[in-house]
Coordinates of C-alpha atoms and ligand atoms in Angstrom, one line a residue:
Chain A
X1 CA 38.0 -23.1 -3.1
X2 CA 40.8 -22.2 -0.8
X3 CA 39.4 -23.1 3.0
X4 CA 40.5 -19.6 4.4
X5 CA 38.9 -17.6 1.4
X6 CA 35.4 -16.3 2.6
X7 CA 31.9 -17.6 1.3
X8 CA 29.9 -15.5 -1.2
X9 CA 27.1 -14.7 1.0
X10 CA 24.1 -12.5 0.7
X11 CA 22.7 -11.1 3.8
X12 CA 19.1 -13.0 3.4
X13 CA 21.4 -16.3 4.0
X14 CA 21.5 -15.4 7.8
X15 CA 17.9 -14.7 7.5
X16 CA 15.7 -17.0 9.0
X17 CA 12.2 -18.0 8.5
X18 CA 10.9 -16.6 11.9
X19 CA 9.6 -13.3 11.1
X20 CA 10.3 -10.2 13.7
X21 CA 7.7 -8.8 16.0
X22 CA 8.9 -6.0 17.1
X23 CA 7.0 -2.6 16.6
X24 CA 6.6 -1.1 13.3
X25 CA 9.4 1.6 13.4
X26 CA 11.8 -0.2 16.0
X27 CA 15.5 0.5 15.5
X28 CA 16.1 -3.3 16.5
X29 CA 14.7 -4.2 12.5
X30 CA 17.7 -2.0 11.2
X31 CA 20.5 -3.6 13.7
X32 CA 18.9 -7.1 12.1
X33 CA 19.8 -5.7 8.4
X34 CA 23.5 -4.5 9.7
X35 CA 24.4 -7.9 11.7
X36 CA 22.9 -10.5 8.6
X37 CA 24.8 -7.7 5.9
X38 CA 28.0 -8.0 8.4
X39 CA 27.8 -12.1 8.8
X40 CA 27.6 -12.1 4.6
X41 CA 30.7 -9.3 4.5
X42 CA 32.8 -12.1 7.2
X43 CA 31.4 -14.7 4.4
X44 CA 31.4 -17.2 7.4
X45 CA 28.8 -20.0 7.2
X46 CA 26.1 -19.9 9.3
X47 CA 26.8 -22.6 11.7
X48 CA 30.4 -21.2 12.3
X49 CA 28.2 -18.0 14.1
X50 CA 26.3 -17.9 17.3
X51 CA 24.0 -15.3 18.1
X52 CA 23.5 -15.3 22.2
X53 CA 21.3 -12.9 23.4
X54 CA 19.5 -12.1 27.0
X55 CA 15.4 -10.9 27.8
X56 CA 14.3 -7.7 25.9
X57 CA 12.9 -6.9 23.2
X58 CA 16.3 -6.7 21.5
X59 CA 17.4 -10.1 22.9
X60 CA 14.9 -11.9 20.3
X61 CA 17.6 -11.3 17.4
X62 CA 18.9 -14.2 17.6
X63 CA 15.5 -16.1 16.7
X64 CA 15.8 -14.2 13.5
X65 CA 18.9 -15.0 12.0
X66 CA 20.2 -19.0 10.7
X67 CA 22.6 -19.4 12.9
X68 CA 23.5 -21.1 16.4
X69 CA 21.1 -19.0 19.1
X70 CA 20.6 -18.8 22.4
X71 CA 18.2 -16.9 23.5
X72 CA 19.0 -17.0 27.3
X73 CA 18.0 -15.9 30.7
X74 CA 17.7 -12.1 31.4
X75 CA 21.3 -10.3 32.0
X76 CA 22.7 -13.7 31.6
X77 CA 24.3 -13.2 28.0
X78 CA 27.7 -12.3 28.3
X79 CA 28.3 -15.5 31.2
X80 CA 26.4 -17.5 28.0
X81 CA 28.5 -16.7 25.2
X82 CA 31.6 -16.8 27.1
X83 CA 31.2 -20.0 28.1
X84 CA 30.5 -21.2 24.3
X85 CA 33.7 -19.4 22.8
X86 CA 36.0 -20.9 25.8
X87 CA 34.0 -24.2 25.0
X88 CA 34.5 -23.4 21.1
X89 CA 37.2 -21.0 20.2
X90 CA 36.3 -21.9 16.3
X91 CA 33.1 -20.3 16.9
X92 CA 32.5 -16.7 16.1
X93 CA 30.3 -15.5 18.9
X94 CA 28.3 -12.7 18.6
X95 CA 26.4 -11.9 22.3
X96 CA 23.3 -9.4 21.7
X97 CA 21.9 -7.8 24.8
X98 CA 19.7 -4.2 25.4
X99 CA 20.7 -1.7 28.1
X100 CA 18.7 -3.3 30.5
X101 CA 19.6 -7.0 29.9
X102 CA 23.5 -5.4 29.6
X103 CA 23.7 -2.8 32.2
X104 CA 21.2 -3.3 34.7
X105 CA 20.8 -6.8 35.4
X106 CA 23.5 -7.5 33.8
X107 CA 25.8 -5.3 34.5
X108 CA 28.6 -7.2 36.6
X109 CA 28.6 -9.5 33.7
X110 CA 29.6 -6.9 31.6
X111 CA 32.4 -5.7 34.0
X112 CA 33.8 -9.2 33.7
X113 CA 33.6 -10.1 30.3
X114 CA 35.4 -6.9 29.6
X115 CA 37.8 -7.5 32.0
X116 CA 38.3 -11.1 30.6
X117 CA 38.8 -9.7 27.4
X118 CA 37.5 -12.9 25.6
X119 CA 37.9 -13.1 21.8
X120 CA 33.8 -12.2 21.2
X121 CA 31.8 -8.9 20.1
X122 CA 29.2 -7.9 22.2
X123 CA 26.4 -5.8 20.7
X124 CA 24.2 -3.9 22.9
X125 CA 20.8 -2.2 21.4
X126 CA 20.5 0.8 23.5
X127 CA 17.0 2.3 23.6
X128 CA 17.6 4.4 27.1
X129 CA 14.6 2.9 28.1
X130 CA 13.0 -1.3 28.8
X131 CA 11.1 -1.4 26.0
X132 CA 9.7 -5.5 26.8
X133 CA 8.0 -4.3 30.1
X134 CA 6.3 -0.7 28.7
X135 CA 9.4 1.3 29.1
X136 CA 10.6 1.9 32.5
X137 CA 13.5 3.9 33.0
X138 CA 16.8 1.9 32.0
X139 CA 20.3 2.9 33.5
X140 CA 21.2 5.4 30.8
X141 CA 17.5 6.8 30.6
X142 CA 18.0 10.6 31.1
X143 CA 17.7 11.7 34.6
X144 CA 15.1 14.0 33.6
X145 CA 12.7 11.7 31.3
X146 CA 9.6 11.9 32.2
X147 CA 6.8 8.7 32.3
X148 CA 3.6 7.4 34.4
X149 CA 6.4 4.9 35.7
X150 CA 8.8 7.4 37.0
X151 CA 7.2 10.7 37.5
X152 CA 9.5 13.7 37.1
X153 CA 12.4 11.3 35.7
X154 CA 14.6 9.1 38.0
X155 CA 16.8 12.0 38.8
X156 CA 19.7 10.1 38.2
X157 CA 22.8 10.5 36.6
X158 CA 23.0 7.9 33.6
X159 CA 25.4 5.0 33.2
X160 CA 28.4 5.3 30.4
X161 CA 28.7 2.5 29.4
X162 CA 31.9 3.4 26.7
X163 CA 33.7 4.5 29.9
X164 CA 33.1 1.8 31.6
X165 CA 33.5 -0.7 29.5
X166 CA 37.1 1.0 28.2
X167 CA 37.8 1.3 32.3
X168 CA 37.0 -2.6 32.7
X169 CA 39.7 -3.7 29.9
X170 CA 37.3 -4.3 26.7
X171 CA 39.9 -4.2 23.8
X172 CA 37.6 -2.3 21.1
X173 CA 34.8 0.2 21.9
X174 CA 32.6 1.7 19.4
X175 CA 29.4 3.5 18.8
X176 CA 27.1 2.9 16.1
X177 CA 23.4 4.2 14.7
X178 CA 20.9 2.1 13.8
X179 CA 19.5 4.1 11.2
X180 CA 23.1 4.0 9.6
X181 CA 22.7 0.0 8.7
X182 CA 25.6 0.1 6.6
X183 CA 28.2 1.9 9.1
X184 CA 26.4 -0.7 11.3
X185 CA 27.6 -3.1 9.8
X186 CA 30.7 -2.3 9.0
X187 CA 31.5 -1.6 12.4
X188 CA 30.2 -5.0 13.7
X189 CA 32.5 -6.8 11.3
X190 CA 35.4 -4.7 12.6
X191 CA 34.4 -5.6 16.0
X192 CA 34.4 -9.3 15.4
X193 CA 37.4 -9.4 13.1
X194 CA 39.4 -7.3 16.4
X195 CA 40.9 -9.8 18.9
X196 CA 39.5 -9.8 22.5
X197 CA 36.2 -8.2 24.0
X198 CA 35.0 -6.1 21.2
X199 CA 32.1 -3.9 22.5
X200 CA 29.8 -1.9 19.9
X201 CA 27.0 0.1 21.7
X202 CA 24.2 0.6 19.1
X203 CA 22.0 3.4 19.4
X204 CA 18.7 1.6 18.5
X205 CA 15.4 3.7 18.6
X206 CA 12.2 2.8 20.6
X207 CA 9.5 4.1 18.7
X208 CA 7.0 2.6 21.1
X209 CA 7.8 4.3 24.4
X210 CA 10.6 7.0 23.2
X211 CA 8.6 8.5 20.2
X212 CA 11.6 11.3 21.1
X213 CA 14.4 9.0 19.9
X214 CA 13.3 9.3 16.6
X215 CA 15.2 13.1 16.3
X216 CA 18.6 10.9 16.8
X217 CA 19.2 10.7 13.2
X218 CA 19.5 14.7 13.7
X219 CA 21.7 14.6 16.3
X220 CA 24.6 11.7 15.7
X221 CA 27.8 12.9 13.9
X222 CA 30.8 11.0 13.5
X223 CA 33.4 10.7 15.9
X224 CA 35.9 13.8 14.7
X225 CA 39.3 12.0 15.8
X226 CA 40.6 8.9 14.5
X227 CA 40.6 5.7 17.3
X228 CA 43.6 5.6 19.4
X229 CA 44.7 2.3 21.3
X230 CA 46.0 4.8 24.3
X231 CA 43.6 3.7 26.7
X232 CA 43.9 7.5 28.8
X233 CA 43.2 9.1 25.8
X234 CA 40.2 7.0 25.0
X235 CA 39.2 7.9 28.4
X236 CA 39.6 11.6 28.5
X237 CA 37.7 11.9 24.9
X238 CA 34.9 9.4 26.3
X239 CA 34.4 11.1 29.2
X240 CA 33.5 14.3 27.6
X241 CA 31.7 12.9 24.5
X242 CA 27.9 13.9 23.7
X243 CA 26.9 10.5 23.7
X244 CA 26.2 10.9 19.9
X245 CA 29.7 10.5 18.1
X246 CA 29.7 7.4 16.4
X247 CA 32.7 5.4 15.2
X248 CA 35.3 3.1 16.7
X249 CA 36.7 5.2 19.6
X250 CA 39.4 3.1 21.0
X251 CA 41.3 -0.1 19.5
X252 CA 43.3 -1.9 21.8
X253 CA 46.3 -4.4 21.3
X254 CA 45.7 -6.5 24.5
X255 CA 46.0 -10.2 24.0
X256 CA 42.7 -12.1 24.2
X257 CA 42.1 -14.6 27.4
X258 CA 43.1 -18.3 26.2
X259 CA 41.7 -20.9 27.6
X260 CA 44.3 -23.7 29.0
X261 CA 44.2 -26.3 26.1
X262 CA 42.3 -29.4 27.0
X263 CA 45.2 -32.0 26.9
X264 CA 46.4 -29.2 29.6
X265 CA 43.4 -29.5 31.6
X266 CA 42.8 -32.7 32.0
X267 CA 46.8 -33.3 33.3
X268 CA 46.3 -34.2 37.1
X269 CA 48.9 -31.9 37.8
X270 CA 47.4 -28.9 36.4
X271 CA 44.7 -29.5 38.9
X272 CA 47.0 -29.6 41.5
X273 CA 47.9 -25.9 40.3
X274 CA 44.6 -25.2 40.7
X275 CA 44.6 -25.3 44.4
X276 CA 47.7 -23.6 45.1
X277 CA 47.1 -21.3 48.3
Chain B
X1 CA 19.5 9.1 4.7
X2 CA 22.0 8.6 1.6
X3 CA 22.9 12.2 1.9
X4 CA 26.9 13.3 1.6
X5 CA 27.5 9.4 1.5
X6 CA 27.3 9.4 -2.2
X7 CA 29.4 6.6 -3.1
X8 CA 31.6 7.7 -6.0
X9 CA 30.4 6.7 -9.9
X10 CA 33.4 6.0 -12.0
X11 CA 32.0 4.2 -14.9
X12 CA 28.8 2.9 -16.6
X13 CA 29.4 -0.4 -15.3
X14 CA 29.8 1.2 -11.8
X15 CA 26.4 3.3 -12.6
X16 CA 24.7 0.5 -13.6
X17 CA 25.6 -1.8 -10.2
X18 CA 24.1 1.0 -7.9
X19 CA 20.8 1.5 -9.8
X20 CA 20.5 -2.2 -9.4
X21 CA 21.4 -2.4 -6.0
X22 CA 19.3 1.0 -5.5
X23 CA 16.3 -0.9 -6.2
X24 CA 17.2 -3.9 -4.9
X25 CA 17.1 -2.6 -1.4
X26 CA 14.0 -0.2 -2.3
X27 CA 12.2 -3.7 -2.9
X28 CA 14.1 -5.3 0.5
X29 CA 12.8 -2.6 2.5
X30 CA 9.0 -3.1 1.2
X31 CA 8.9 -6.5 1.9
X32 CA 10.0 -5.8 5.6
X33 CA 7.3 -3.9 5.7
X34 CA 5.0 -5.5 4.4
X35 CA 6.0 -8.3 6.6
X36 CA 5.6 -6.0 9.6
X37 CA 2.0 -4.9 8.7
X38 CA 0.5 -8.9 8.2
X39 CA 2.4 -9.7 11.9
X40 CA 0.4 -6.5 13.3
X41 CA -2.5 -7.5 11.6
X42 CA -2.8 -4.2 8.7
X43 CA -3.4 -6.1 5.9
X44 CA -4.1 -3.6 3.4
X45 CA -1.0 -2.0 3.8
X46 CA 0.8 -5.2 3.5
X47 CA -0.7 -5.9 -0.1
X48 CA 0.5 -2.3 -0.7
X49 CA 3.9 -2.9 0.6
X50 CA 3.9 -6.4 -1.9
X51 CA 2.8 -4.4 -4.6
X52 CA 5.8 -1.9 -4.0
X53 CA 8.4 -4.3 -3.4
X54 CA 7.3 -6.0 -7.0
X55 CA 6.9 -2.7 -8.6
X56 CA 11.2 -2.3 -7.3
X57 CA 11.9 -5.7 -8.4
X58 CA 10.5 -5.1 -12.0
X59 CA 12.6 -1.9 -12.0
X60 CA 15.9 -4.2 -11.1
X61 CA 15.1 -6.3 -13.6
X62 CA 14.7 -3.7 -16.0
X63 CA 17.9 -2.2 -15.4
X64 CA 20.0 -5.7 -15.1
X65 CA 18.1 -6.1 -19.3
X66 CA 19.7 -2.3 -19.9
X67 CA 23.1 -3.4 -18.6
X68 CA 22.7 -6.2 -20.9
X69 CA 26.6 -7.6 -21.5
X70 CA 28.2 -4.9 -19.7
X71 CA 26.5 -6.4 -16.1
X72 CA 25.3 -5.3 -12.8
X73 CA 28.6 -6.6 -10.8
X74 CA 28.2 -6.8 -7.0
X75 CA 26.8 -3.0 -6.2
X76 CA 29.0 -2.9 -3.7
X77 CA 29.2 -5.6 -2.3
X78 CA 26.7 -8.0 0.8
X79 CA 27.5 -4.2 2.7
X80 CA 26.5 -2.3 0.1
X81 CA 28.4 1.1 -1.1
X82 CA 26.2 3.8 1.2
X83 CA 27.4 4.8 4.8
X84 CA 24.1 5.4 6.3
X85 CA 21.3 3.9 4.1
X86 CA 20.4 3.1 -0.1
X87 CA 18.5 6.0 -1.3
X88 CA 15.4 4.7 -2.4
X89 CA 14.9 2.5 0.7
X90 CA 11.8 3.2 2.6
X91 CA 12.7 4.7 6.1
X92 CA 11.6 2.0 8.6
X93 CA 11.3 4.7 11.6
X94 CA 8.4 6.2 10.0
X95 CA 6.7 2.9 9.8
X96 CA 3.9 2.4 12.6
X97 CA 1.5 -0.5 13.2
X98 CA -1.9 1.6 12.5
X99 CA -0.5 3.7 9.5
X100 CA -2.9 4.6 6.4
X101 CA -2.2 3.9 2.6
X102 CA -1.9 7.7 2.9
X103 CA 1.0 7.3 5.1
X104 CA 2.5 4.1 3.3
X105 CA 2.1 6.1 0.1
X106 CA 4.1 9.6 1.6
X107 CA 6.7 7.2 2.8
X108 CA 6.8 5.8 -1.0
X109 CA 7.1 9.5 -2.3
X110 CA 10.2 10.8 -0.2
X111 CA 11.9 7.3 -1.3
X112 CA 11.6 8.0 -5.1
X113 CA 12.1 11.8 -4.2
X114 CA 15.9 10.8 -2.4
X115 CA 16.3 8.6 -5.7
X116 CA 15.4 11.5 -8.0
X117 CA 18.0 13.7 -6.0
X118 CA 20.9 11.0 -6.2
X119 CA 20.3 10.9 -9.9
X120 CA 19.9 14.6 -10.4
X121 CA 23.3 15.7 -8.5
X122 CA 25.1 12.6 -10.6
X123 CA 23.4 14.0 -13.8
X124 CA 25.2 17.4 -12.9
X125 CA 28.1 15.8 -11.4
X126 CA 31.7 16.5 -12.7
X127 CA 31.8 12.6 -14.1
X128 CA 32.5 11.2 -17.0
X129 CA 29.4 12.3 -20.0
X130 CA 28.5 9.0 -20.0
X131 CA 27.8 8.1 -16.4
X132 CA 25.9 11.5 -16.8
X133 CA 23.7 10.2 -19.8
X134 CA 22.9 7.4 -18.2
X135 CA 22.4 9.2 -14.8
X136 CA 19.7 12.2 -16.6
X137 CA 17.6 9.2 -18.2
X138 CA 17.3 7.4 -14.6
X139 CA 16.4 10.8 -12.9
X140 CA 13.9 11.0 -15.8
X141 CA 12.5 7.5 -14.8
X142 CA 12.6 8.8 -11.7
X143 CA 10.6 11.8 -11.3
X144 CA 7.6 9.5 -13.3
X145 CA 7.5 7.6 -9.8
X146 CA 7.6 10.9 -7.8
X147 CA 5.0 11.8 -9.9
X148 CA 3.1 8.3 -9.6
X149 CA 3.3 9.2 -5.9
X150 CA 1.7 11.9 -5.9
X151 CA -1.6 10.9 -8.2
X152 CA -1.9 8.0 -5.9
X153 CA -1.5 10.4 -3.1
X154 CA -4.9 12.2 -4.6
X155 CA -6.9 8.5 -4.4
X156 CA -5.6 7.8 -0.6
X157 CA -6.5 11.1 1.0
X158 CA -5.0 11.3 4.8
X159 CA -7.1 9.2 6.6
X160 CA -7.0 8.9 10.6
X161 CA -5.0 6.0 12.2
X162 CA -6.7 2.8 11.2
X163 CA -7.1 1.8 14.2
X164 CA -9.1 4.7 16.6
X165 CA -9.4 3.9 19.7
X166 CA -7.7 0.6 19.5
X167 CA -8.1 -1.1 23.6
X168 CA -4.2 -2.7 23.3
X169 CA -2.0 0.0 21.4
X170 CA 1.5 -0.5 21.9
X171 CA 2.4 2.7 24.0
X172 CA -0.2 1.9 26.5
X173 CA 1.1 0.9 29.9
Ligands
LIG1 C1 15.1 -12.2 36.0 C2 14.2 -11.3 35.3 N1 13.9 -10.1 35.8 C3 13.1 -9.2 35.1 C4 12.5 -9.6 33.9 C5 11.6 -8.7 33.2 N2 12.2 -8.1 32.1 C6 12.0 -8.6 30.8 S1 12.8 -7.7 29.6 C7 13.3 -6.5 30.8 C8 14.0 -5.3 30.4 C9 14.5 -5.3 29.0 O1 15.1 -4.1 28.7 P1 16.3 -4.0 27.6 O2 17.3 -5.0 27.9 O3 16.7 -2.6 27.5 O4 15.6 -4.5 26.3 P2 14.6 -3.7 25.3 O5 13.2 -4.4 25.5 O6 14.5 -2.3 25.6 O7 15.1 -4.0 23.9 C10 12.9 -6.9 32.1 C11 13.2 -6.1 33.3 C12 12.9 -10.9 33.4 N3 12.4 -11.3 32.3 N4 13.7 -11.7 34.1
LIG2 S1 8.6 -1.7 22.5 FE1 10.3 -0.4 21.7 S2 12.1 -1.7 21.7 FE2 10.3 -3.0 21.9 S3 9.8 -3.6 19.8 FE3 8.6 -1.8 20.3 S4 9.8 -0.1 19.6 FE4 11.2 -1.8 19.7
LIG3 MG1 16.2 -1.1 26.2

């Protein structure tokens, strides 16, 4: 077999023997079936695929697939896996997070990596809500949701995270619904097959402590325009989306960050550049 | 679910790859459920989710036998041809920790009821007559589960959530 021409994979090969324990009805069991049907479409061997991930309830996928994990410290993910693909550019990293781990606690670290624009996809399970710690408002929770743990809703306007991830440099943004598993997937692989920060927010249901989310599959559509690399464009059609259009909604032609080779860095006179004033 | 995302049916051959696969990932699905009920502890259900997912298989295998030499190919492929999701897969938002046989069984019917639609539009489809043959007979084949369903329906009334009054639900805070 020719070395470039891809594995025949099924998706139960990136399956591995830990079983999920996530609610009955969790949207984080489809995104498992869309990532394992995209690693078998890439036909990459397992152990040329990490899956890093952060705390949540949607940062234990990497436990359930075969390949390299790391399940790390909470909001910590993105610094994780972009560590690993400077350290090894021949792996394909995939960093897993939920909109708490991603846009909470983690939120600088997503500023950065998208601003970085490293050659990774990041996939973030958004449930508008923690579901780990018995669902306390997340940053994009609707101002108006109503709990025990935040009477009356937060009041706050949510976080976007498309426009701010397009506004911080990430070179592909997309949308995706877990109850789609196969436009899930596709999307992912297009998102890991695109050079630079790829950034797929996944509209992942919490049956647990958003009973509500389960009308999504009544309410996403897919994106009506085709994606445009004009970042302004992106912007303006981001900014007044419904938060519902799914598809890839901006693809962008920036180079990826490259590490300095190591021959490079270990030349005393590249450190010497380093400390340049 | 499958919905407008009809993938389109060329051929036999092509007819005979999505049935496969159709029940392929009917039987995928009920073995994640069926996982999901032993890890929250609803064991009934998960013998009923087994018994499903080998009920699919045997209908796979049935179909791979009636392809015979023309074959199965790849029915579309580790993606599979559907945008949103295969027709006869269970929906895994309706699934919940506590649910009855009653509720496993419903979720069972509108499975072979989205399968007996797929087959039904192909059967009336502007395809080719033999695609629609073959088509009619699996709606046929079909509607005998709906059916199935629903006298199986009449032995597991609705019964209350199997767990009243359970002191650690999962919504609780
Ligand atoms: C440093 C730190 N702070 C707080 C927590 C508690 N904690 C665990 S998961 C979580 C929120 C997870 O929410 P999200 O990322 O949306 O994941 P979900 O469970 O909704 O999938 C929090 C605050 C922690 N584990 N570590
Ligand atoms: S609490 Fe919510 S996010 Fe967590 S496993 Fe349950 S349904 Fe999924
Ligand atoms: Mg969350």
């Amino acid at each position: 077999m020719n070395a470039a021409e891809p594995l025949k994979c099924r998706p139960s090969d990136y399956k591995s023997e830990v079983k999920p324990i996530w609610c009955p009805g969790c949207g984080d069991y489809h995104v498992l079936m869309a990532l394992t049907r995209a690693m078998a479409a890439l036909g990459l061997p397992p152990e040329r695929l990490a899956v890093v991930s952060g705390i949540g309830c949607s940062s234990r996928i990497p436990a359930y697939t075969n390949c390299y994990g790391f399940h790390g410290v909470h909001g910590r993910s993105l610094a994780v896996a972009t560590g690993l693909k400077i350290a090894r550019p021949d792996i394909t990293v995939i960093c897993a997070s939920g909109d708490g781990d991603g846009y909470s606690i983690g939120g600088n670290h997503f500023l950065h990596a998208c601003r970085r624009n490293v050659d990774l996809a990041y996939i973030v399970m958004d449930n508008h809500i923690y579901g780990m710690t018995k669902g306390q408002p997340s940053p994009t929770t609707e101002p108006d949701f109503d709990t025990a743990l935040a009477p009356g809703g937060t009041g706050l306007r949510p976080f976007n995270p498309l426009v701010v991830a397009l506004a911080s440099g990430a070179n592909f943004v997309a949308r995706a619904y877990s109850g789609n598993p196969n436009e899930t997937a596709e999307l992912i692989v297009d998102a890991i097959k695109h050079p630079g920060f790829s950034f797929v927010e996944i509209l992942s249901p919490c049956v647990t402590y958003r009973p509500d989310q389960r009308s999504w599959k009544d309410r996403v559509h897919p994106a009506p325009v085709t994606p445009t690399d004009d970042p302004a464009r992106a912007a303006r059609r981001l900014m007044t989306d419904d938060g519902f259009n799914l598809g890839v909604l901006y693809r962008g032609n920036r180079a990826p960050y490259k590490p300095p080779t190591a021959a490079a860095m270990l030349a005393p006179e590249s450190l010497d550049e380093e400390f340049v004033v | 679910m499958s919905g407008a995302n009809v993938p389109p049916v060329t051929s036999v051959a092509a007819l005979y790859g999505i049935a496969h696969r159709i029940e392929a990932d009917a039987a995928e699905r009920y073995v994640m459920l069926a996982d999901q009920m032993e890890t929250h502890n609803n064991l009934e259900l998960a013998r009923m989710f087994r018994d499903l997912a080998r009920a699919e298989r045997l209908h796979a295998d049935k179909i791979r036998d009636l392809a015979g030499s023309i074959g199965i190919g790849d029915g579309g492929g580790p993606i599979g041809p559907w945008k949103s999701d295969s027709p006869e897969a269970a929906d895994l938002y309706a699934a919940r920790y506590d649910m009855s046989p009653h509720d496993a069984l419903r979720l069972a019917l509108a499975a072979e009821e989205r399968a007996l639609a797929f087959y039904t539009d192909l059967a009336a489809a502007k395809v080719d007559r033999a695609v629609r043959d073959l088509a009619a007979s699996f709606a046929v084949e079909e509607r005998e589960h709906v059916a199935l369903c629903h006298r199986l329906l009449e032995r597991y009334p609705p019964a209350s959530a199997v767990r009243p009054g359970d002191p650690d639900a999962p919504g609780d805070r």
